[in-house]
Short mmCIF file of N, CA and C in Angstrom, two decimals:
data_model
loop_
_atom_site.label_atom_id
_atom_site.label_comp_id
_atom_site.label_asym_id
_atom_site.label_seq_id
_atom_site.Cartn_x
_atom_site.Cartn_y
_atom_site.Cartn_z
N MET A 1 -71.38 196.48 73.17
CA MET A 1 -70.28 196.95 72.34
C MET A 1 -70.60 197.70 70.93
N MET A 2 -70.91 196.84 70.23
CA MET A 2 -71.46 197.38 68.49
C MET A 2 -71.83 198.31 68.97
N GLU A 3 -72.71 198.98 69.17
CA GLU A 3 -73.82 199.88 69.56
C GLU A 3 -73.35 201.25 69.86
N LEU A 4 -72.04 201.22 70.37
CA LEU A 4 -71.39 202.03 71.25
C LEU A 4 -70.17 202.44 69.87
N LEU A 5 -69.78 201.17 69.52
CA LEU A 5 -69.08 201.98 68.03
C LEU A 5 -69.31 202.24 66.91
N LEU A 6 -70.48 201.94 66.50
CA LEU A 6 -71.25 202.26 65.95
C LEU A 6 -71.58 203.74 66.50
N ALA A 7 -72.33 203.81 67.31
CA ALA A 7 -72.45 205.61 67.84
C ALA A 7 -70.92 206.80 67.58
N LEU A 8 -70.13 205.69 67.60
CA LEU A 8 -68.85 206.86 68.28
C LEU A 8 -68.25 207.10 66.86
N ASP A 9 -68.05 206.28 65.65
CA ASP A 9 -68.07 206.25 64.20
C ASP A 9 -69.28 207.17 63.48
N ARG A 10 -70.71 207.33 63.76
CA ARG A 10 -71.67 208.32 63.62
C ARG A 10 -70.91 209.94 64.11
N ALA A 11 -70.24 209.84 65.48
CA ALA A 11 -70.49 210.88 66.01
C ALA A 11 -69.01 211.57 65.90
N ILE A 12 -68.14 210.53 65.25
CA ILE A 12 -66.92 211.00 64.46
C ILE A 12 -67.15 211.36 62.74
N PHE A 13 -67.88 210.69 62.47
CA PHE A 13 -68.57 211.30 60.63
C PHE A 13 -69.00 212.93 61.31
N CYS A 14 -70.05 212.88 62.22
CA CYS A 14 -70.68 214.49 62.39
C CYS A 14 -69.05 215.19 62.15
N ALA A 15 -68.70 215.22 63.33
CA ALA A 15 -67.38 215.89 63.33
C ALA A 15 -66.51 216.32 62.51
N ILE A 16 -66.11 215.62 61.76
CA ILE A 16 -65.57 215.51 60.65
C ILE A 16 -66.07 215.88 59.12
N ASN A 17 -67.75 215.69 59.19
CA ASN A 17 -68.60 216.06 57.79
C ASN A 17 -68.58 217.26 58.07
N SER A 18 -69.72 218.02 59.03
CA SER A 18 -70.46 219.15 59.32
C SER A 18 -69.29 220.13 60.17
N SER A 19 -68.74 219.31 61.35
CA SER A 19 -68.02 220.65 62.14
C SER A 19 -66.96 220.82 61.94
N MET A 20 -66.38 220.25 60.64
CA MET A 20 -64.93 220.86 60.10
C MET A 20 -64.97 221.71 58.76
N SER A 21 -65.89 221.77 58.94
CA SER A 21 -66.75 222.32 57.18
C SER A 21 -66.35 223.81 57.36
N ASN A 22 -65.09 224.33 56.43
CA ASN A 22 -64.41 225.23 55.40
C ASN A 22 -64.40 225.48 54.61
N PRO A 23 -64.40 226.79 53.98
CA PRO A 23 -64.57 226.99 52.61
C PRO A 23 -63.30 226.29 51.65
N LEU A 24 -61.97 225.86 52.37
CA LEU A 24 -61.37 225.42 52.08
C LEU A 24 -61.41 224.24 51.72
N PHE A 25 -61.80 223.24 52.70
CA PHE A 25 -61.85 221.93 52.51
C PHE A 25 -63.04 221.57 51.69
N ASP A 26 -64.17 222.67 51.69
CA ASP A 26 -65.25 222.49 50.82
C ASP A 26 -64.96 222.40 49.17
N ARG A 27 -63.69 222.92 48.75
CA ARG A 27 -63.40 223.77 47.26
C ARG A 27 -62.48 222.19 47.24
N VAL A 28 -61.55 221.88 48.15
CA VAL A 28 -60.40 220.70 47.66
C VAL A 28 -60.65 219.38 47.63
N MET A 29 -61.60 219.43 49.10
CA MET A 29 -62.26 217.69 49.49
C MET A 29 -62.26 216.83 47.77
N PRO A 30 -64.06 217.74 47.64
CA PRO A 30 -64.37 216.80 46.51
C PRO A 30 -63.44 216.87 45.48
N ILE A 31 -62.14 217.53 44.89
CA ILE A 31 -61.42 217.40 43.94
C ILE A 31 -60.48 216.23 44.42
N VAL A 32 -60.68 215.81 45.97
CA VAL A 32 -59.01 215.29 46.13
C VAL A 32 -59.95 213.87 45.83
N THR A 33 -61.04 213.76 46.29
CA THR A 33 -61.94 212.47 45.99
C THR A 33 -62.13 211.53 45.06
N SER A 34 -62.10 212.68 44.22
CA SER A 34 -62.47 212.58 42.62
C SER A 34 -61.80 211.57 41.45
N PHE A 35 -62.21 210.57 41.20
CA PHE A 35 -61.01 209.26 39.92
C PHE A 35 -60.72 210.61 39.38
N GLN A 36 -61.86 211.51 38.71
CA GLN A 36 -60.96 212.29 37.51
C GLN A 36 -59.65 213.02 37.66
N TRP A 37 -58.86 213.20 38.98
CA TRP A 37 -58.18 214.06 39.25
C TRP A 37 -57.06 213.01 39.27
N TRP A 38 -57.40 211.75 39.72
CA TRP A 38 -56.73 210.82 40.82
C TRP A 38 -55.73 210.37 39.09
N ILE A 39 -56.79 209.92 38.04
CA ILE A 39 -56.85 209.15 37.22
C ILE A 39 -55.18 209.97 36.22
N PRO A 40 -55.51 210.76 35.82
CA PRO A 40 -54.14 211.92 35.66
C PRO A 40 -52.84 211.53 36.04
N VAL A 41 -53.04 211.38 37.47
CA VAL A 41 -51.92 211.59 38.64
C VAL A 41 -51.13 210.33 37.95
N PHE A 42 -51.81 209.28 38.51
CA PHE A 42 -51.68 207.93 38.19
C PHE A 42 -50.86 207.72 36.61
N ALA A 43 -51.47 207.86 35.75
CA ALA A 43 -51.54 207.84 34.26
C ALA A 43 -50.02 208.19 34.45
N LEU A 44 -49.43 209.74 34.84
CA LEU A 44 -48.19 210.26 34.49
C LEU A 44 -47.36 209.45 35.38
N GLY A 45 -47.68 209.27 36.85
CA GLY A 45 -46.79 208.39 37.60
C GLY A 45 -46.15 207.21 37.23
N LEU A 46 -47.44 206.29 36.64
CA LEU A 46 -47.34 205.15 36.04
C LEU A 46 -46.40 205.18 34.67
N ALA A 47 -46.38 206.19 33.65
CA ALA A 47 -46.06 206.47 32.81
C ALA A 47 -44.33 206.77 32.88
N TRP A 48 -44.39 207.75 33.79
CA TRP A 48 -42.49 207.82 34.08
C TRP A 48 -41.90 207.07 34.82
N LEU A 49 -42.61 206.43 35.64
CA LEU A 49 -41.96 204.35 36.53
C LEU A 49 -41.75 203.44 34.99
N LEU A 50 -42.71 203.53 34.07
CA LEU A 50 -42.57 202.48 33.48
C LEU A 50 -41.57 203.04 32.38
N LEU A 51 -41.20 204.36 32.22
CA LEU A 51 -40.17 204.75 30.64
C LEU A 51 -38.99 205.25 31.51
N ARG A 52 -39.60 205.72 32.69
CA ARG A 52 -37.95 206.30 33.07
C ARG A 52 -37.32 205.64 34.62
N GLY A 53 -38.17 204.58 34.67
CA GLY A 53 -37.71 204.87 36.31
C GLY A 53 -37.09 203.38 36.12
N GLN A 54 -35.94 202.93 35.24
CA GLN A 54 -35.45 201.76 34.90
C GLN A 54 -35.65 201.00 35.32
N LYS A 55 -35.16 199.76 35.70
CA LYS A 55 -35.74 198.38 36.36
C LYS A 55 -37.16 198.34 37.94
N ARG A 56 -36.41 199.23 38.85
CA ARG A 56 -37.15 199.36 40.42
C ARG A 56 -38.50 200.20 39.64
N GLY A 57 -38.52 201.73 38.83
CA GLY A 57 -39.31 201.96 38.74
C GLY A 57 -40.32 200.92 37.59
N ARG A 58 -39.78 199.57 37.03
CA ARG A 58 -40.75 199.31 36.24
C ARG A 58 -41.11 198.05 37.05
N TRP A 59 -40.73 198.09 38.18
CA TRP A 59 -40.98 197.01 38.76
C TRP A 59 -42.11 197.59 39.77
N CYS A 60 -41.90 198.69 40.23
CA CYS A 60 -42.76 199.86 41.47
C CYS A 60 -44.21 199.93 40.38
N GLY A 61 -44.17 200.45 39.01
CA GLY A 61 -45.60 200.20 37.75
C GLY A 61 -45.77 198.91 38.07
N VAL A 62 -45.12 197.96 37.83
CA VAL A 62 -45.97 196.95 37.41
C VAL A 62 -46.82 196.67 38.49
N LEU A 63 -46.35 196.49 39.61
CA LEU A 63 -46.66 196.15 41.40
C LEU A 63 -48.08 197.15 41.92
N MET A 64 -48.12 198.24 41.57
CA MET A 64 -49.08 199.20 41.80
C MET A 64 -50.19 198.77 40.75
N ILE A 65 -50.22 198.21 39.56
CA ILE A 65 -50.95 197.85 38.77
C ILE A 65 -51.72 196.77 39.49
N LEU A 66 -50.88 195.99 39.80
CA LEU A 66 -50.96 194.28 40.50
C LEU A 66 -51.79 194.62 42.06
N VAL A 67 -51.50 195.58 42.61
CA VAL A 67 -52.16 195.67 43.77
C VAL A 67 -53.81 196.11 43.73
N VAL A 68 -53.42 197.09 42.65
CA VAL A 68 -54.95 197.48 42.54
C VAL A 68 -55.87 196.90 41.87
N VAL A 69 -55.47 196.13 40.79
CA VAL A 69 -56.31 194.71 40.28
C VAL A 69 -56.85 193.75 40.96
N VAL A 70 -56.04 193.52 42.51
CA VAL A 70 -56.66 192.33 43.34
C VAL A 70 -57.89 193.06 44.21
N SER A 71 -56.82 194.38 45.16
CA SER A 71 -57.88 194.87 45.58
C SER A 71 -59.24 195.81 45.38
N ASP A 72 -58.96 195.90 44.26
CA ASP A 72 -60.28 196.80 44.19
C ASP A 72 -61.03 195.70 44.12
N PRO A 73 -60.84 194.53 42.73
CA PRO A 73 -62.38 193.88 42.93
C PRO A 73 -62.35 193.19 44.17
N LEU A 74 -61.22 192.70 44.83
CA LEU A 74 -61.83 191.90 46.56
C LEU A 74 -63.08 193.11 47.05
N THR A 75 -62.78 194.37 47.43
CA THR A 75 -63.10 195.07 47.95
C THR A 75 -64.88 195.29 46.99
N ASN A 76 -64.94 195.55 46.11
CA ASN A 76 -66.09 196.10 45.76
C ASN A 76 -67.12 194.66 45.38
N ARG A 77 -66.04 193.57 44.95
CA ARG A 77 -67.10 192.70 44.23
C ARG A 77 -67.19 191.67 45.69
N VAL A 78 -66.21 191.47 46.20
CA VAL A 78 -66.55 190.77 47.48
C VAL A 78 -66.93 190.99 48.91
N ILE A 79 -66.25 192.07 49.07
CA ILE A 79 -66.40 192.99 50.68
C ILE A 79 -67.87 193.78 50.67
N LYS A 80 -67.58 194.50 49.84
CA LYS A 80 -68.67 195.26 50.19
C LYS A 80 -70.24 194.55 49.84
N PRO A 81 -70.29 193.79 49.13
CA PRO A 81 -71.73 193.23 48.57
C PRO A 81 -72.18 191.90 50.01
N LEU A 82 -70.48 191.21 50.50
CA LEU A 82 -70.88 191.14 52.14
C LEU A 82 -71.58 191.51 53.20
N ILE A 83 -70.90 192.55 53.18
CA ILE A 83 -70.97 193.11 54.54
C ILE A 83 -72.38 194.49 53.85
N ASP A 84 -72.53 194.67 52.95
CA ASP A 84 -73.58 195.60 52.75
C ASP A 84 -74.06 197.05 53.82
N ARG A 85 -73.00 197.45 53.92
CA ARG A 85 -73.31 198.68 54.79
C ARG A 85 -73.56 200.00 53.77
N GLU A 86 -74.60 200.42 54.59
CA GLU A 86 -75.40 201.91 53.42
C GLU A 86 -74.50 202.64 54.17
N ARG A 87 -74.35 203.61 53.01
CA ARG A 87 -73.28 204.69 53.48
C ARG A 87 -74.15 205.76 53.85
N PRO A 88 -73.48 206.58 54.69
CA PRO A 88 -73.86 207.99 55.70
C PRO A 88 -75.46 208.91 55.03
N CYS A 89 -74.29 208.74 53.38
CA CYS A 89 -75.53 209.84 52.92
C CYS A 89 -76.73 209.07 52.30
N HIS A 90 -76.98 207.91 52.70
CA HIS A 90 -78.17 207.42 52.49
C HIS A 90 -79.09 207.51 53.75
N GLN A 91 -78.19 207.40 55.09
CA GLN A 91 -78.71 206.82 55.98
C GLN A 91 -79.13 207.94 57.04
N MET A 92 -78.62 209.53 57.23
CA MET A 92 -78.35 210.11 57.97
C MET A 92 -78.72 211.35 57.10
N SER A 93 -79.96 211.73 58.34
CA SER A 93 -79.94 213.42 57.02
C SER A 93 -79.62 214.35 57.66
N CYS A 94 -78.59 214.16 58.63
CA CYS A 94 -77.69 216.00 58.86
C CYS A 94 -76.13 215.54 57.93
N VAL A 95 -75.85 214.66 57.01
CA VAL A 95 -74.80 214.92 56.34
C VAL A 95 -75.07 215.74 54.93
N VAL A 96 -73.63 216.61 55.21
CA VAL A 96 -73.95 217.82 54.80
C VAL A 96 -72.69 217.19 52.92
N GLN A 97 -73.64 216.90 52.28
CA GLN A 97 -73.16 216.28 51.04
C GLN A 97 -72.50 216.95 50.07
N ARG A 98 -71.25 216.97 49.59
CA ARG A 98 -70.65 217.73 49.13
C ARG A 98 -69.89 217.09 47.70
N ILE A 99 -70.60 216.04 47.39
CA ILE A 99 -70.39 215.21 46.12
C ILE A 99 -71.70 214.57 45.85
N PRO A 100 -72.38 213.93 44.72
CA PRO A 100 -73.57 213.25 44.90
C PRO A 100 -73.43 212.03 45.98
N CYS A 101 -73.67 211.38 46.13
CA CYS A 101 -74.13 210.07 47.27
C CYS A 101 -73.97 208.92 46.45
N PRO A 102 -73.32 208.02 46.04
CA PRO A 102 -73.27 206.64 45.11
C PRO A 102 -73.83 206.04 45.89
N GLU A 103 -74.00 204.94 44.64
CA GLU A 103 -75.08 203.80 45.13
C GLU A 103 -74.03 202.92 45.41
N GLY A 104 -74.59 201.65 45.97
CA GLY A 104 -73.72 200.45 45.96
C GLY A 104 -73.35 201.06 47.77
N PRO A 105 -72.56 199.47 48.59
CA PRO A 105 -72.20 199.96 49.67
C PRO A 105 -71.27 200.68 50.30
N SER A 106 -71.32 200.68 51.38
CA SER A 106 -70.18 201.97 52.35
C SER A 106 -69.25 201.19 52.62
N PHE A 107 -68.81 199.91 53.00
CA PHE A 107 -67.85 199.32 54.26
C PHE A 107 -67.21 198.30 53.22
N PRO A 108 -66.11 198.64 52.51
CA PRO A 108 -64.95 199.41 53.42
C PRO A 108 -64.68 200.15 52.29
N SER A 109 -63.87 201.59 52.00
CA SER A 109 -64.05 202.43 51.58
C SER A 109 -62.86 201.96 50.50
N SER A 110 -63.02 201.75 48.95
CA SER A 110 -62.20 201.18 48.17
C SER A 110 -61.48 202.41 47.57
N HIS A 111 -61.83 203.71 48.19
CA HIS A 111 -60.33 204.62 47.90
C HIS A 111 -59.43 203.84 48.45
N ALA A 112 -60.21 204.12 49.91
CA ALA A 112 -58.77 203.83 51.09
C ALA A 112 -58.17 202.62 50.54
N VAL A 113 -58.61 201.54 50.62
CA VAL A 113 -58.29 199.82 50.15
C VAL A 113 -56.76 200.42 48.49
N ASN A 114 -57.59 200.56 48.14
CA ASN A 114 -56.84 201.14 47.08
C ASN A 114 -55.48 201.72 47.13
N MET A 115 -55.69 203.51 47.84
CA MET A 115 -54.46 204.28 48.32
C MET A 115 -53.55 203.78 49.14
N ALA A 116 -53.97 202.75 49.99
CA ALA A 116 -53.01 202.72 50.97
C ALA A 116 -52.46 200.91 50.65
N ALA A 117 -52.90 200.40 49.57
CA ALA A 117 -51.98 199.16 48.64
C ALA A 117 -51.45 199.90 47.72
N ILE A 118 -51.60 200.68 47.13
CA ILE A 118 -50.25 201.86 46.69
C ILE A 118 -49.22 202.08 47.49
N ALA A 119 -49.93 202.91 48.42
CA ALA A 119 -48.63 203.65 48.97
C ALA A 119 -47.44 203.12 49.83
N VAL A 120 -48.10 201.32 50.08
CA VAL A 120 -47.40 200.69 50.87
C VAL A 120 -46.39 200.31 49.21
N VAL A 121 -46.59 200.09 48.12
CA VAL A 121 -45.50 199.47 47.54
C VAL A 121 -44.89 200.82 47.03
N LEU A 122 -45.40 201.74 47.09
CA LEU A 122 -44.59 202.94 46.13
C LEU A 122 -43.14 203.15 47.57
N SER A 123 -43.83 203.10 49.17
CA SER A 123 -42.94 202.99 49.77
C SER A 123 -42.41 201.72 50.02
N TRP A 124 -42.27 201.00 49.64
CA TRP A 124 -41.24 199.06 49.20
C TRP A 124 -40.15 199.72 48.62
N PHE A 125 -40.78 200.45 47.11
CA PHE A 125 -39.60 201.00 46.15
C PHE A 125 -38.71 202.46 46.71
N TYR A 126 -39.69 202.94 47.37
CA TYR A 126 -39.33 204.41 47.53
C TYR A 126 -38.92 204.96 48.78
N ARG A 127 -38.75 204.33 49.72
CA ARG A 127 -38.48 204.35 51.24
C ARG A 127 -38.73 206.22 51.73
N ARG A 128 -37.51 206.61 51.26
CA ARG A 128 -37.10 207.60 51.35
C ARG A 128 -38.68 209.00 51.77
N LEU A 129 -39.89 208.74 50.63
CA LEU A 129 -40.55 209.35 50.48
C LEU A 129 -42.03 208.93 50.90
N TRP A 130 -41.78 207.45 52.15
CA TRP A 130 -42.99 206.95 52.36
C TRP A 130 -44.03 208.19 53.01
N TRP A 131 -43.31 208.68 53.81
CA TRP A 131 -44.43 209.88 54.09
C TRP A 131 -45.87 210.34 53.28
N ILE A 132 -45.13 210.76 52.11
CA ILE A 132 -45.88 211.62 51.29
C ILE A 132 -46.98 210.29 50.52
N TRP A 133 -46.36 209.35 50.23
CA TRP A 133 -47.38 208.23 50.11
C TRP A 133 -48.67 208.09 50.98
N GLY A 134 -48.06 207.86 52.21
CA GLY A 134 -48.98 207.91 53.56
C GLY A 134 -49.59 208.76 53.19
N LEU A 135 -49.50 210.16 53.33
CA LEU A 135 -50.22 211.51 53.31
C LEU A 135 -51.50 211.19 52.14
N ALA A 136 -50.94 210.94 51.25
CA ALA A 136 -51.60 211.00 49.81
C ALA A 136 -53.07 210.00 50.47
N ALA A 137 -52.49 208.69 50.67
CA ALA A 137 -53.53 207.96 51.36
C ALA A 137 -54.48 207.94 52.48
N VAL A 138 -53.99 209.14 53.62
CA VAL A 138 -54.58 209.97 54.51
C VAL A 138 -55.88 210.81 54.04
N ILE A 139 -54.89 211.96 53.30
CA ILE A 139 -55.85 212.74 52.85
C ILE A 139 -57.39 212.27 51.90
N VAL A 140 -56.99 210.74 51.35
CA VAL A 140 -57.70 210.85 50.29
C VAL A 140 -58.80 210.18 51.38
N GLY A 141 -58.80 209.64 52.25
CA GLY A 141 -59.65 208.66 53.62
C GLY A 141 -60.06 209.66 53.79
N PHE A 142 -59.62 210.50 54.38
CA PHE A 142 -60.20 211.82 54.92
C PHE A 142 -61.41 212.76 54.42
N SER A 143 -61.05 212.78 52.73
CA SER A 143 -61.47 213.44 51.86
C SER A 143 -63.02 212.49 51.48
N ARG A 144 -62.81 211.30 51.79
CA ARG A 144 -64.35 210.71 51.66
C ARG A 144 -65.08 210.53 52.53
N VAL A 145 -64.48 211.05 54.13
CA VAL A 145 -65.71 210.85 54.92
C VAL A 145 -66.24 212.42 54.87
N TYR A 146 -65.05 213.26 54.80
CA TYR A 146 -65.28 215.04 54.64
C TYR A 146 -66.53 215.47 53.70
N VAL A 147 -66.61 214.13 52.43
CA VAL A 147 -67.90 214.71 51.67
C VAL A 147 -68.58 214.08 51.93
N GLY A 148 -68.87 212.79 52.69
CA GLY A 148 -69.89 212.60 52.81
C GLY A 148 -70.91 211.25 52.64
N VAL A 149 -69.52 210.67 52.23
CA VAL A 149 -70.01 209.26 51.00
C VAL A 149 -69.47 208.13 51.79
N HIS A 150 -68.20 208.43 52.98
CA HIS A 150 -68.04 207.04 54.10
C HIS A 150 -67.93 207.40 55.74
N TYR A 151 -68.09 206.11 56.29
CA TYR A 151 -68.10 206.50 57.94
C TYR A 151 -66.46 206.10 58.06
N PRO A 152 -65.68 207.04 59.07
CA PRO A 152 -64.60 206.77 59.39
C PRO A 152 -64.41 205.32 59.43
N SER A 153 -65.52 204.51 59.65
CA SER A 153 -64.90 203.44 60.27
C SER A 153 -64.32 202.44 58.86
N ASP A 154 -64.86 203.10 57.67
CA ASP A 154 -64.93 202.21 56.69
C ASP A 154 -63.78 202.43 56.16
N VAL A 155 -62.65 203.94 56.04
CA VAL A 155 -61.87 203.99 55.86
C VAL A 155 -60.60 203.91 56.74
N LEU A 156 -60.39 203.81 57.60
CA LEU A 156 -59.46 203.10 58.94
C LEU A 156 -59.84 201.46 58.57
N LEU A 157 -60.71 200.63 58.67
CA LEU A 157 -60.64 199.35 58.10
C LEU A 157 -60.31 199.41 56.21
N GLY A 158 -60.36 200.14 55.67
CA GLY A 158 -60.14 200.33 54.10
C GLY A 158 -58.61 200.24 53.62
N TRP A 159 -58.12 201.17 54.60
CA TRP A 159 -56.61 201.25 55.13
C TRP A 159 -55.94 200.33 55.54
N THR A 160 -56.57 200.27 56.52
CA THR A 160 -55.82 198.50 57.27
C THR A 160 -56.03 197.84 56.16
N LEU A 161 -57.10 196.98 55.33
CA LEU A 161 -57.10 195.96 54.12
C LEU A 161 -56.23 196.34 53.05
N GLY A 162 -56.25 197.43 52.63
CA GLY A 162 -55.05 198.16 51.28
C GLY A 162 -53.67 197.53 51.84
N ALA A 163 -53.46 197.68 53.51
CA ALA A 163 -51.90 197.64 53.62
C ALA A 163 -51.65 196.31 53.52
N MET A 164 -52.44 195.10 54.10
CA MET A 164 -52.63 194.36 54.21
C MET A 164 -52.42 193.87 52.59
N ILE A 165 -52.77 194.07 51.76
CA ILE A 165 -52.73 193.16 50.30
C ILE A 165 -51.39 194.04 49.89
N GLY A 166 -51.23 195.18 50.28
CA GLY A 166 -50.20 195.74 49.73
C GLY A 166 -48.53 194.68 50.24
N TRP A 167 -48.49 194.95 51.60
CA TRP A 167 -47.87 193.99 52.00
C TRP A 167 -47.51 192.55 51.77
N LEU A 168 -48.44 192.26 51.65
CA LEU A 168 -48.79 190.36 51.07
C LEU A 168 -48.18 190.60 49.75
N ILE A 169 -48.59 190.90 48.90
CA ILE A 169 -48.19 191.25 47.19
C ILE A 169 -46.94 191.82 47.71
N MET A 170 -46.50 192.41 48.22
CA MET A 170 -44.94 193.00 48.24
C MET A 170 -43.87 191.19 48.48
N ALA A 171 -44.34 190.85 49.81
CA ALA A 171 -43.80 190.07 50.45
C ALA A 171 -43.20 188.85 49.80
N VAL A 172 -44.87 188.54 48.76
CA VAL A 172 -45.04 187.60 47.71
C VAL A 172 -43.88 187.25 46.62
N THR A 173 -43.75 188.67 46.37
CA THR A 173 -42.79 189.01 45.43
C THR A 173 -41.57 189.14 45.41
N ARG A 174 -40.85 189.70 46.51
CA ARG A 174 -39.69 189.36 47.16
C ARG A 174 -39.00 188.21 47.47
N ARG A 175 -40.26 187.54 48.11
CA ARG A 175 -40.00 186.07 48.27
C ARG A 175 -39.75 185.80 46.61
N TRP A 176 -40.43 185.76 45.73
CA TRP A 176 -40.11 184.91 44.10
C TRP A 176 -38.70 185.87 43.23
N TRP A 177 -38.02 186.84 44.29
CA TRP A 177 -37.77 187.57 43.16
C TRP A 177 -36.13 187.13 44.11
N GLN A 178 -36.27 186.40 45.71
CA GLN A 178 -35.21 185.87 46.19
C GLN A 178 -34.53 184.67 45.42
N GLU A 179 -35.94 183.88 45.18
CA GLU A 179 -36.31 182.48 44.74
C GLU A 179 -35.25 182.38 43.55
N ARG A 180 -35.63 183.35 42.43
CA ARG A 180 -35.51 183.44 41.24
C ARG A 180 -33.59 183.32 41.07
N LYS A 181 -33.41 184.48 41.75
CA LYS A 181 -31.60 185.44 42.15
C LYS A 181 -31.46 183.79 42.70
N SER A 182 -31.65 183.28 43.77
CA SER A 182 -30.59 181.90 44.32
C SER A 182 -30.76 180.92 43.08
N ALA A 183 -32.28 180.73 42.50
CA ALA A 183 -32.25 179.61 41.80
C ALA A 183 -30.78 180.02 40.48
N ALA A 184 -30.92 181.12 40.25
CA ALA A 184 -29.95 181.30 38.89
C ALA A 184 -28.34 180.85 39.03
N PHE A 185 -28.12 180.68 40.58
CA PHE A 185 -26.63 180.90 41.06
C PHE A 185 -26.32 179.04 41.10
N VAL A 186 -27.91 177.89 40.91
CA VAL A 186 -27.60 176.49 40.98
C VAL A 186 -27.07 175.96 40.03
#
């Protein structure tokens, strides 16, 4: 059964990485997958939330930082070394590499984990825009497969882990907030 799942993972990878090749994606996906593009976006977004977002925006910004502080080390220092799955760009000869192949393990995609965790926090505070936050996470995850550095399962399970981390931190925060409010009235 496991070999069937791995074969399916590789087949989907090839379909996305090579069969979907087109000039637009070849140009856009390496940018979308790059931290050099996302760092200014997040820096500006966080600055706006912290300076202009009032109480709700400040809490959102703080919790976005918290989920990344939890999810990124958990992914990169605990789970990836434990699983130690080789990246497709190191393992398969048919990979169309659109960015240099990173060192280190593949599973799970830390880009997918972090983006999903952030999307949960943003959706919690700005519910009407949930589809934008979710779409950003989907596009980044897709880009990781398209550029050749992750298998689809790395991304799917990364989204799942990130959503769980985001949800757990939001649930704990909400409970803490409710206890704090009720204690103020005692």
